Coordinates of C-alpha atoms in Angstrom, one line a residue:
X1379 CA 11.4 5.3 2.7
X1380 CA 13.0 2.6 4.7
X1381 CA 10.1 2.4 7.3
X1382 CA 7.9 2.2 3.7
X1383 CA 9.4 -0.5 2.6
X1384 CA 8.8 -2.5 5.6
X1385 CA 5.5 -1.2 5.8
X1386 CA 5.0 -2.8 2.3
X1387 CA 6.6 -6.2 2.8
X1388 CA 4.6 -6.7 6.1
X1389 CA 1.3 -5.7 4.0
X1390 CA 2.3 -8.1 1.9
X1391 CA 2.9 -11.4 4.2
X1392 CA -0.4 -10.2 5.6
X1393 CA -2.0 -11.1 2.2
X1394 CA 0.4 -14.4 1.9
X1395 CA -1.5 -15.1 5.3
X1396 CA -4.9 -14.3 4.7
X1397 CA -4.4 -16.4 1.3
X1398 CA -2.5 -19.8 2.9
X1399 CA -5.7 -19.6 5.3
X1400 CA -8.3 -19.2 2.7
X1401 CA -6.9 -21.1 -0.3
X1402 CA -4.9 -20.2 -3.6
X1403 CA -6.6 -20.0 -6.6
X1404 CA -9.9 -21.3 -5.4
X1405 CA -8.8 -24.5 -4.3
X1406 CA -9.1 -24.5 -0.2
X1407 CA -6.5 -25.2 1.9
X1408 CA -6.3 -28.9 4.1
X1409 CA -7.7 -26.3 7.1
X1410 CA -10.7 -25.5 5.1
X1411 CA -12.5 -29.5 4.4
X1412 CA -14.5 -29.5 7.2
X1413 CA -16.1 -26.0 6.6
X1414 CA -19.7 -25.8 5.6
X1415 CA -20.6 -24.4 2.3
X1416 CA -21.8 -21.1 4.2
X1417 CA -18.5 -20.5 5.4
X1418 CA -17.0 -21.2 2.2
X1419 CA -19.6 -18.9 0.2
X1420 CA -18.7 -16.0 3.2
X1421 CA -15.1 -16.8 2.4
X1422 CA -15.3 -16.7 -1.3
X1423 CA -17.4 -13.0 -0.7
X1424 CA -14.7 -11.7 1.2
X1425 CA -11.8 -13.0 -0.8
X1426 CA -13.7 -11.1 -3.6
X1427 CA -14.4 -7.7 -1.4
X1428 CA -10.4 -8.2 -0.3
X1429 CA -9.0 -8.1 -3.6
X1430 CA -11.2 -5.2 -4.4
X1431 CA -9.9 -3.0 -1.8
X1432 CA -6.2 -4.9 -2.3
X1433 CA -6.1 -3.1 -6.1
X1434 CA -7.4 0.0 -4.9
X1435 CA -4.6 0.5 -2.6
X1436 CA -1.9 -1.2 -5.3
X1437 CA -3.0 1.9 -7.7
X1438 CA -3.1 4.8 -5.5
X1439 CA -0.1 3.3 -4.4
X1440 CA 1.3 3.5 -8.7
X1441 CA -0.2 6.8 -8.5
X1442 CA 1.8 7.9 -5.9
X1443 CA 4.9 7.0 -7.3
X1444 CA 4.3 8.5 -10.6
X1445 CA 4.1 11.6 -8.6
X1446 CA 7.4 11.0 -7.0
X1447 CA 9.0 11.0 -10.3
X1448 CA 6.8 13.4 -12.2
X1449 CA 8.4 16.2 -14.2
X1450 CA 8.1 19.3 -11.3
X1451 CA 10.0 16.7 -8.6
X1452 CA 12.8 16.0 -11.9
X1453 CA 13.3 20.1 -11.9
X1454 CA 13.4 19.8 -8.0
X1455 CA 16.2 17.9 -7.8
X1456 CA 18.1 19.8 -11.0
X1457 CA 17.0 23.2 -9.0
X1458 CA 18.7 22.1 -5.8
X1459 CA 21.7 20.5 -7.6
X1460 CA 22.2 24.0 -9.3
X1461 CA 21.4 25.8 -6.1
X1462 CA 24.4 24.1 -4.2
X1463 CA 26.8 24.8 -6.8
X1464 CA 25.8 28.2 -6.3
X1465 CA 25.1 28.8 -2.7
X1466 CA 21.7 28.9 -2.6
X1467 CA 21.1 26.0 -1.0
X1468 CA 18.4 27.5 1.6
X1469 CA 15.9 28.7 -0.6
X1470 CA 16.2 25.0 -2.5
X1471 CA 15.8 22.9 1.0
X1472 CA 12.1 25.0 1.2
X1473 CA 10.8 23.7 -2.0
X1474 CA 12.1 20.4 -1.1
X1475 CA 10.5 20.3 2.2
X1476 CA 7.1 21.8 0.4
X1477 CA 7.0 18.7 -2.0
X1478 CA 8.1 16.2 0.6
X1479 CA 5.5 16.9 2.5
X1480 CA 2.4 16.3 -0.3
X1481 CA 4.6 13.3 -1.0
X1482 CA 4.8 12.2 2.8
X1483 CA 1.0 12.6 3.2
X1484 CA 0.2 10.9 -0.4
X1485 CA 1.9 7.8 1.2
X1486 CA 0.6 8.4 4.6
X1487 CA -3.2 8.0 2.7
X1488 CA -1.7 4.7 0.9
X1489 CA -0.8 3.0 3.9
X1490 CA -4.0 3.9 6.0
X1491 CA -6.0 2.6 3.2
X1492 CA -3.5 -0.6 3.4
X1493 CA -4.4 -0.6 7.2
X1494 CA -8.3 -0.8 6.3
X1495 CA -7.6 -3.3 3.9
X1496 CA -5.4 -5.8 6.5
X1497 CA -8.3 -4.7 9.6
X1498 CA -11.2 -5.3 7.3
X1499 CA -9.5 -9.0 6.4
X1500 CA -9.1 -9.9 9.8
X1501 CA -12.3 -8.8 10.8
X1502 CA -13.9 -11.0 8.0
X1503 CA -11.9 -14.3 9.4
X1504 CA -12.8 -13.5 12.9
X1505 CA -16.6 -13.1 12.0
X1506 CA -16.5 -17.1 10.9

């Protein structure tokens, strides 16, 4: 969870990035006067097509963690917290591993679609 967190925060001051270079709010940045208004109507397209794919990662990203906390992984962790008073700890650590894994590869899909979104940004700069 820790590398996920990183993950996240450096997804995140790639978008604080691409934003400081293409403007806040609509309103360019000093960097951005001298740009024709093609570049700035190729900027606008992408800022739109960015934040499109930005959202679509954000809520798989919700739906993911709805998952974590869903009502089978609740009766996980009261099933393994019963299992080591009782000794059965072995057959708990299975079903844990079993729903860490869909969990695992749920956020595995969340941050190759982040990936997309930060390669397809960059690509868009790079192509002015």
């Amino acid at each position: 969870m820790c590398q996920l967190n990183e993950y996240l925060q450096h997804l995140q001051k790639a978008s604080k990035d691409y934003r400081a270079i293409t403007g806040t709010n609509g309103v360019p940045s000093s960097s951005l006067v001298e740009l024709t208004q093609e570049h700035m109507r190729k900027i606008d397209a992408l800022r739109v097509k960015i934040r499109l794919e930005e959202k679509k990662v954000e809520r798989e990203m919700e739906r993911q963690q709805v998952a974590i906390a869903d009502r089978k992984m609740a009766e996980l962790v009261r099933l393994v917290a019963s299992s080591e008073e009782w000794g059965e700890v072995r057959q708990a650590e299975g079903l844990v591993q079993v729903a860490l894994k869909g969990v695992m590869a749920g956020l595995e899909k969340v941050m190759k679609a982040a990936d997309y979104v930060r390669l397809r940004t960059l690509k868009g700069v790079w192509m002015f």
